[in-house]
Amino acid sequence: MRSHEPRASSSCAACKFLKRKCIPNCIFAPYFRSDEPKKFAKVHKVFGASNVSKILTEVPEEQREDTVNSLAYEAEARLRDPVYGCIGAIALLQRKMYELQQDLAVARARLARYTAANTCTIQNDHRVAMLPAFNDFVAGDGFIENFSQNPSEFNRVGDMYDFSQVPYIQ
């Protein structure tokens, strides 16, 4: 595990931030390296050094690195969105997934309907059926509306990480 690795003589990021001497068996040292001061600063601002220390001592050593990474992620999300934290991001992704599932169900239903209609036409008329014209598709359920002609919307990434919206949990 990382706690048994030798480290440089410099203090860990936690001890530097707290302005104290870093002892050889410092619980923060393996997880908050001296070259990552912002990581500990964010975790400390949200959870506090004392609480993080208590959490790390209660967690088995093989799970501590994952625990620190989770704390760092939650702290970053909580600083971005103090009300919802990472739950806001999860809710946003769940809402997008739900909308995409609805769009997929509509597309599958339309495909099945047109496939069945074309199969009947081929069997009855013994001719090759033509695909329906683009105008035959009815816009709805957010499927067609999501395709915009505005080129500035193609480069947007902000919707994925927009935490300002109220979460929607299904």
C-alpha atoms as an extended CHARMM CRD file, in Angstrom:
* protein
*
       170  EXT
         1         1  MET       CA              0.0000000000        0.0000000000        0.0000000000  PROA      1               0.0000000000
         2         2  ARG       CA              1.0980000000        3.5710000000       -0.4850000000  PROA      2               0.0000000000
         3         3  SER       CA              1.4600000000        4.2880000000        3.2320000000  PROA      3               0.0000000000
         4         4  HSD       CA              4.5540000000        2.0860000000        3.4140000000  PROA      4               0.0000000000
         5         5  GLU       CA              6.2910000000        3.7720000000        0.4950000000  PROA      5               0.0000000000
         6         6  PRO       CA              9.2080000000        5.9840000000        1.3770000000  PROA      6               0.0000000000
         7         7  ARG       CA              8.5790000000        9.6600000000        0.8080000000  PROA      7               0.0000000000
         8         8  ALA       CA             10.6610000000       12.7420000000        0.4130000000  PROA      8               0.0000000000
         9         9  SER       CA             11.5980000000       14.7800000000        3.4320000000  PROA      9               0.0000000000
        10        10  SER       CA              9.0570000000       17.4810000000        2.5550000000  PROA      10              0.0000000000
        11        11  SER       CA              5.7490000000       17.6700000000        4.3560000000  PROA      11              0.0000000000
        12        12  CYS       CA              2.5460000000       16.3540000000        2.8440000000  PROA      12              0.0000000000
        13        13  ALA       CA             -0.0080000000       18.8170000000        1.4560000000  PROA      13              0.0000000000
        14        14  ALA       CA             -2.1730000000       18.4700000000        4.5740000000  PROA      14              0.0000000000
        15        15  CYS       CA              0.6260000000       19.2940000000        7.0030000000  PROA      15              0.0000000000
        16        16  LYS       CA              1.7870000000       22.1960000000        4.8250000000  PROA      16              0.0000000000
        17        17  PHE       CA             -1.7440000000       23.5610000000        4.7000000000  PROA      17              0.0000000000
        18        18  LEU       CA             -2.2230000000       23.1290000000        8.4440000000  PROA      18              0.0000000000
        19        19  LYS       CA              1.2960000000       24.5470000000        9.0580000000  PROA      19              0.0000000000
        20        20  ARG       CA              2.4690000000       21.7050000000       11.2000000000  PROA      20              0.0000000000
        21        21  LYS       CA              5.3700000000       19.2920000000       11.1250000000  PROA      21              0.0000000000
        22        22  CYS       CA              4.6620000000       16.1460000000        9.1170000000  PROA      22              0.0000000000
        23        23  ILE       CA              5.4550000000       13.0500000000       11.1840000000  PROA      23              0.0000000000
        24        24  PRO       CA              6.6760000000        9.8130000000        9.5440000000  PROA      24              0.0000000000
        25        25  ASN       CA              3.3690000000        7.9900000000       10.1750000000  PROA      25              0.0000000000
        26        26  CYS       CA              1.1490000000       10.9170000000        9.1190000000  PROA      26              0.0000000000
        27        27  ILE       CA             -2.2500000000        9.5820000000        8.0480000000  PROA      27              0.0000000000
        28        28  PHE       CA             -2.5760000000       12.2300000000        5.3270000000  PROA      28              0.0000000000
        29        29  ALA       CA              0.8640000000       11.7940000000        3.7100000000  PROA      29              0.0000000000
        30        30  PRO       CA              0.1320000000        8.8150000000        1.4170000000  PROA      30              0.0000000000
        31        31  TYR       CA             -3.0320000000       10.4040000000        0.0290000000  PROA      31              0.0000000000
        32        32  PHE       CA             -2.3080000000       14.1440000000       -0.0640000000  PROA      32              0.0000000000
        33        33  ARG       CA              1.1160000000       14.4770000000       -1.6740000000  PROA      33              0.0000000000
        34        34  SER       CA              3.0210000000       17.7200000000       -1.3530000000  PROA      34              0.0000000000
        35        35  ASP       CA              2.5350000000       18.5060000000       -5.0640000000  PROA      35              0.0000000000
        36        36  GLU       CA             -1.2960000000       18.4690000000       -4.6760000000  PROA      36              0.0000000000
        37        37  PRO       CA             -2.0300000000       21.2820000000       -2.2170000000  PROA      37              0.0000000000
        38        38  LYS       CA             -5.3810000000       22.2400000000       -3.7740000000  PROA      38              0.0000000000
        39        39  LYS       CA             -6.7330000000       18.7320000000       -3.3190000000  PROA      39              0.0000000000
        40        40  PHE       CA             -6.3530000000       18.8960000000        0.4580000000  PROA      40              0.0000000000
        41        41  ALA       CA             -7.4600000000       22.5270000000        0.6090000000  PROA      41              0.0000000000
        42        42  LYS       CA            -10.7980000000       21.6520000000       -1.0130000000  PROA      42              0.0000000000
        43        43  VAL       CA            -11.3320000000       18.5800000000        1.1720000000  PROA      43              0.0000000000
        44        44  HSD       CA            -10.4190000000       20.5660000000        4.2870000000  PROA      44              0.0000000000
        45        45  LYS       CA            -12.7510000000       23.4230000000        3.3620000000  PROA      45              0.0000000000
        46        46  VAL       CA            -15.7470000000       21.1060000000        2.9900000000  PROA      46              0.0000000000
        47        47  PHE       CA            -15.0920000000       18.3730000000        5.5690000000  PROA      47              0.0000000000
        48        48  GLY       CA            -12.4130000000       19.7140000000        7.9210000000  PROA      48              0.0000000000
        49        49  ALA       CA             -9.0600000000       18.0990000000        8.6780000000  PROA      49              0.0000000000
        50        50  SER       CA            -10.2520000000       16.5230000000       11.9180000000  PROA      50              0.0000000000
        51        51  ASN       CA            -13.2160000000       14.8160000000       10.2430000000  PROA      51              0.0000000000
        52        52  VAL       CA            -11.0640000000       13.5640000000        7.3630000000  PROA      52              0.0000000000
        53        53  SER       CA             -8.5720000000       12.1770000000        9.8560000000  PROA      53              0.0000000000
        54        54  LYS       CA            -11.3660000000       10.3550000000       11.7090000000  PROA      54              0.0000000000
        55        55  ILE       CA            -12.7740000000        8.9710000000        8.4610000000  PROA      55              0.0000000000
        56        56  LEU       CA             -9.3650000000        7.7020000000        7.3570000000  PROA      56              0.0000000000
        57        57  THR       CA             -8.6650000000        5.9890000000       10.6830000000  PROA      57              0.0000000000
        58        58  GLU       CA            -12.0470000000        4.2060000000       10.5690000000  PROA      58              0.0000000000
        59        59  VAL       CA            -11.6590000000        2.9950000000        6.9720000000  PROA      59              0.0000000000
        60        60  PRO       CA             -9.5320000000       -0.1230000000        6.2790000000  PROA      60              0.0000000000
        61        61  GLU       CA             -6.1400000000        0.7700000000        4.8440000000  PROA      61              0.0000000000
        62        62  GLU       CA             -6.8130000000       -0.8850000000        1.4660000000  PROA      62              0.0000000000
        63        63  GLN       CA             -9.8720000000        1.3600000000        0.9580000000  PROA      63              0.0000000000
        64        64  ARG       CA             -8.3460000000        4.6670000000        2.0570000000  PROA      64              0.0000000000
        65        65  GLU       CA             -7.1690000000        5.7870000000       -1.3630000000  PROA      65              0.0000000000
        66        66  ASP       CA            -10.6560000000        5.3160000000       -2.7980000000  PROA      66              0.0000000000
        67        67  THR       CA            -12.0880000000        7.1140000000        0.2280000000  PROA      67              0.0000000000
        68        68  VAL       CA             -9.8130000000       10.1110000000       -0.2870000000  PROA      68              0.0000000000
        69        69  ASN       CA            -10.6630000000       10.2220000000       -3.9990000000  PROA      69              0.0000000000
        70        70  SER       CA            -14.3750000000       10.1560000000       -3.1340000000  PROA      70              0.0000000000
        71        71  LEU       CA            -13.9210000000       12.9060000000       -0.5650000000  PROA      71              0.0000000000
        72        72  ALA       CA            -11.9910000000       15.0090000000       -3.0760000000  PROA      72              0.0000000000
        73        73  TYR       CA            -14.6920000000       14.5240000000       -5.7420000000  PROA      73              0.0000000000
        74        74  GLU       CA            -17.5060000000       15.3570000000       -3.3180000000  PROA      74              0.0000000000
        75        75  ALA       CA            -15.6180000000       18.4050000000       -2.0360000000  PROA      75              0.0000000000
        76        76  GLU       CA            -15.0910000000       19.7050000000       -5.5700000000  PROA      76              0.0000000000
        77        77  ALA       CA            -18.7600000000       19.1700000000       -6.4300000000  PROA      77              0.0000000000
        78        78  ARG       CA            -19.8950000000       20.7130000000       -3.1430000000  PROA      78              0.0000000000
        79        79  LEU       CA            -17.7700000000       23.8160000000       -3.7720000000  PROA      79              0.0000000000
        80        80  ARG       CA            -19.2590000000       24.1600000000       -7.2660000000  PROA      80              0.0000000000
        81        81  ASP       CA            -22.8250000000       23.5400000000       -6.0890000000  PROA      81              0.0000000000
        82        82  PRO       CA            -23.1970000000       24.0560000000       -2.3260000000  PROA      82              0.0000000000
        83        83  VAL       CA            -26.8110000000       22.8830000000       -2.2570000000  PROA      83              0.0000000000
        84        84  TYR       CA            -26.7610000000       19.6340000000       -4.2420000000  PROA      84              0.0000000000
        85        85  GLY       CA            -23.0790000000       18.7310000000       -4.5680000000  PROA      85              0.0000000000
        86        86  CYS       CA            -22.4770000000       15.6180000000       -6.6260000000  PROA      86              0.0000000000
        87        87  ILE       CA            -26.1400000000       14.6350000000       -6.2830000000  PROA      87              0.0000000000
        88        88  GLY       CA            -26.9640000000       17.4720000000       -8.6910000000  PROA      88              0.0000000000
        89        89  ALA       CA            -24.6500000000       15.9940000000      -11.3190000000  PROA      89              0.0000000000
        90        90  ILE       CA            -26.0670000000       12.5080000000      -10.7630000000  PROA      90              0.0000000000
        91        91  ALA       CA            -29.6470000000       13.7790000000      -11.0410000000  PROA      91              0.0000000000
        92        92  LEU       CA            -28.8210000000       15.6830000000      -14.2270000000  PROA      92              0.0000000000
        93        93  LEU       CA            -27.2910000000       12.5790000000      -15.8010000000  PROA      93              0.0000000000
        94        94  GLN       CA            -30.2670000000       10.4650000000      -14.6860000000  PROA      94              0.0000000000
        95        95  ARG       CA            -32.6540000000       12.9480000000      -16.2770000000  PROA      95              0.0000000000
        96        96  LYS       CA            -30.6800000000       12.9260000000      -19.5390000000  PROA      96              0.0000000000
        97        97  MET       CA            -30.6130000000        9.1190000000      -19.4960000000  PROA      97              0.0000000000
        98        98  TYR       CA            -34.3870000000        8.9960000000      -18.9530000000  PROA      98              0.0000000000
        99        99  GLU       CA            -34.9740000000       11.3990000000      -21.8680000000  PROA      99              0.0000000000
       100       100  LEU       CA            -32.6910000000        9.3510000000      -24.1250000000  PROA      100             0.0000000000
       101       101  GLN       CA            -34.4850000000        6.1410000000      -23.1470000000  PROA      101             0.0000000000
       102       102  GLN       CA            -37.7940000000        7.7640000000      -24.0620000000  PROA      102             0.0000000000
       103       103  ASP       CA            -36.3970000000        8.9190000000      -27.4120000000  PROA      103             0.0000000000
       104       104  LEU       CA            -35.0150000000        5.4410000000      -28.0710000000  PROA      104             0.0000000000
       105       105  ALA       CA            -38.3800000000        3.8420000000      -27.2950000000  PROA      105             0.0000000000
       106       106  VAL       CA            -40.1120000000        6.2310000000      -29.7210000000  PROA      106             0.0000000000
       107       107  ALA       CA            -37.5260000000        5.5130000000      -32.4280000000  PROA      107             0.0000000000
       108       108  ARG       CA            -37.8780000000        1.7400000000      -31.9370000000  PROA      108             0.0000000000
       109       109  ALA       CA            -41.6720000000        1.9790000000      -32.0860000000  PROA      109             0.0000000000
       110       110  ARG       CA            -41.5020000000        3.9920000000      -35.3140000000  PROA      110             0.0000000000
       111       111  LEU       CA            -39.0030000000        1.5740000000      -36.8100000000  PROA      111             0.0000000000
       112       112  ALA       CA            -41.1990000000       -1.4020000000      -35.9090000000  PROA      112             0.0000000000
       113       113  ARG       CA            -44.2800000000        0.3230000000      -37.3530000000  PROA      113             0.0000000000
       114       114  TYR       CA            -42.5460000000        1.1960000000      -40.6340000000  PROA      114             0.0000000000
       115       115  THR       CA            -40.8950000000       -2.2200000000      -40.8820000000  PROA      115             0.0000000000
       116       116  ALA       CA            -44.2380000000       -3.9500000000      -40.3650000000  PROA      116             0.0000000000
       117       117  ALA       CA            -45.9490000000       -1.6760000000      -42.9070000000  PROA      117             0.0000000000
       118       118  ASN       CA            -43.1970000000       -2.2390000000      -45.4670000000  PROA      118             0.0000000000
       119       119  THR       CA            -43.2050000000       -6.0050000000      -44.9140000000  PROA      119             0.0000000000
       120       120  CYS       CA            -46.9620000000       -6.1120000000      -45.5540000000  PROA      120             0.0000000000
       121       121  THR       CA            -46.5390000000       -4.0270000000      -48.7060000000  PROA      121             0.0000000000
       122       122  ILE       CA            -43.8150000000       -6.3140000000      -50.0370000000  PROA      122             0.0000000000
       123       123  GLN       CA            -45.8150000000       -9.4760000000      -49.3260000000  PROA      123             0.0000000000
       124       124  ASN       CA            -49.0710000000       -8.1090000000      -50.7670000000  PROA      124             0.0000000000
       125       125  ASP       CA            -47.7510000000       -6.3090000000      -53.8300000000  PROA      125             0.0000000000
       126       126  HSD       CA            -44.6170000000       -8.4130000000      -54.5310000000  PROA      126             0.0000000000
       127       127  ARG       CA            -42.6350000000       -5.2390000000      -55.0360000000  PROA      127             0.0000000000
       128       128  VAL       CA            -39.8170000000       -3.4970000000      -53.2290000000  PROA      128             0.0000000000
       129       129  ALA       CA            -41.1290000000       -1.0630000000      -50.6520000000  PROA      129             0.0000000000
       130       130  MET       CA            -39.6630000000        2.3850000000      -50.5140000000  PROA      130             0.0000000000
       131       131  LEU       CA            -38.6490000000        4.0660000000      -47.3020000000  PROA      131             0.0000000000
       132       132  PRO       CA            -41.0000000000        6.7850000000      -46.0910000000  PROA      132             0.0000000000
       133       133  ALA       CA            -40.0990000000       10.3530000000      -46.9230000000  PROA      133             0.0000000000
       134       134  PHE       CA            -38.4100000000       12.4830000000      -44.2950000000  PROA      134             0.0000000000
       135       135  ASN       CA            -41.5790000000       14.6090000000      -44.0080000000  PROA      135             0.0000000000
       136       136  ASP       CA            -43.4990000000       11.5290000000      -42.8220000000  PROA      136             0.0000000000
       137       137  PHE       CA            -41.6340000000       11.5570000000      -39.5170000000  PROA      137             0.0000000000
       138       138  VAL       CA            -43.4800000000       13.4300000000      -36.8170000000  PROA      138             0.0000000000
       139       139  ALA       CA            -41.3290000000       15.5840000000      -34.5690000000  PROA      139             0.0000000000
       140       140  GLY       CA            -41.9910000000       14.8590000000      -30.9300000000  PROA      140             0.0000000000
       141       141  ASP       CA            -40.7230000000       13.6220000000      -27.6240000000  PROA      141             0.0000000000
       142       142  GLY       CA            -37.5970000000       15.7290000000      -27.9580000000  PROA      142             0.0000000000
       143       143  PHE       CA            -35.9810000000       13.4850000000      -30.5610000000  PROA      143             0.0000000000
       144       144  ILE       CA            -36.0360000000       15.7100000000      -33.6350000000  PROA      144             0.0000000000
       145       145  GLU       CA            -35.9120000000       18.9670000000      -31.6530000000  PROA      145             0.0000000000
       146       146  ASN       CA            -32.4750000000       18.0770000000      -30.2790000000  PROA      146             0.0000000000
       147       147  PHE       CA            -30.9170000000       18.3500000000      -33.7360000000  PROA      147             0.0000000000
       148       148  SER       CA            -30.2830000000       22.0210000000      -34.2990000000  PROA      148             0.0000000000
       149       149  GLN       CA            -29.0530000000       23.9430000000      -37.2990000000  PROA      149             0.0000000000
       150       150  ASN       CA            -27.2760000000       26.4370000000      -35.0240000000  PROA      150             0.0000000000
       151       151  PRO       CA            -23.5290000000       25.6110000000      -35.2430000000  PROA      151             0.0000000000
       152       152  SER       CA            -22.8040000000       27.1960000000      -31.8600000000  PROA      152             0.0000000000
       153       153  GLU       CA            -24.8830000000       24.5130000000      -30.1740000000  PROA      153             0.0000000000
       154       154  PHE       CA            -22.6980000000       21.7340000000      -31.5560000000  PROA      154             0.0000000000
       155       155  ASN       CA            -19.7380000000       22.8960000000      -29.4850000000  PROA      155             0.0000000000
       156       156  ARG       CA            -21.5970000000       23.1960000000      -26.1790000000  PROA      156             0.0000000000
       157       157  VAL       CA            -20.4010000000       20.9950000000      -23.3720000000  PROA      157             0.0000000000
       158       158  GLY       CA            -21.8410000000       23.1020000000      -20.5730000000  PROA      158             0.0000000000
       159       159  ASP       CA            -25.1520000000       21.2490000000      -20.3080000000  PROA      159             0.0000000000
       160       160  MET       CA            -23.3950000000       18.1550000000      -19.0310000000  PROA      160             0.0000000000
       161       161  TYR       CA            -21.8970000000       19.9670000000      -16.0530000000  PROA      161             0.0000000000
       162       162  ASP       CA            -24.5260000000       22.6390000000      -15.4760000000  PROA      162             0.0000000000
       163       163  PHE       CA            -25.2840000000       22.2740000000      -11.7780000000  PROA      163             0.0000000000
       164       164  SER       CA            -27.5340000000       25.3320000000      -11.6410000000  PROA      164             0.0000000000
       165       165  GLN       CA            -30.6240000000       23.3260000000      -12.5800000000  PROA      165             0.0000000000
       166       166  VAL       CA            -32.7890000000       21.6960000000       -9.9560000000  PROA      166             0.0000000000
       167       167  PRO       CA            -32.1410000000       17.9550000000       -9.8930000000  PROA      167             0.0000000000
       168       168  TYR       CA            -34.7580000000       15.6190000000      -11.2100000000  PROA      168             0.0000000000
       169       169  ILE       CA            -34.6360000000       12.1560000000       -9.6900000000  PROA      169             0.0000000000
       170       170  GLN       CA            -36.8210000000        9.5350000000      -11.2730000000  PROA      170             0.0000000000
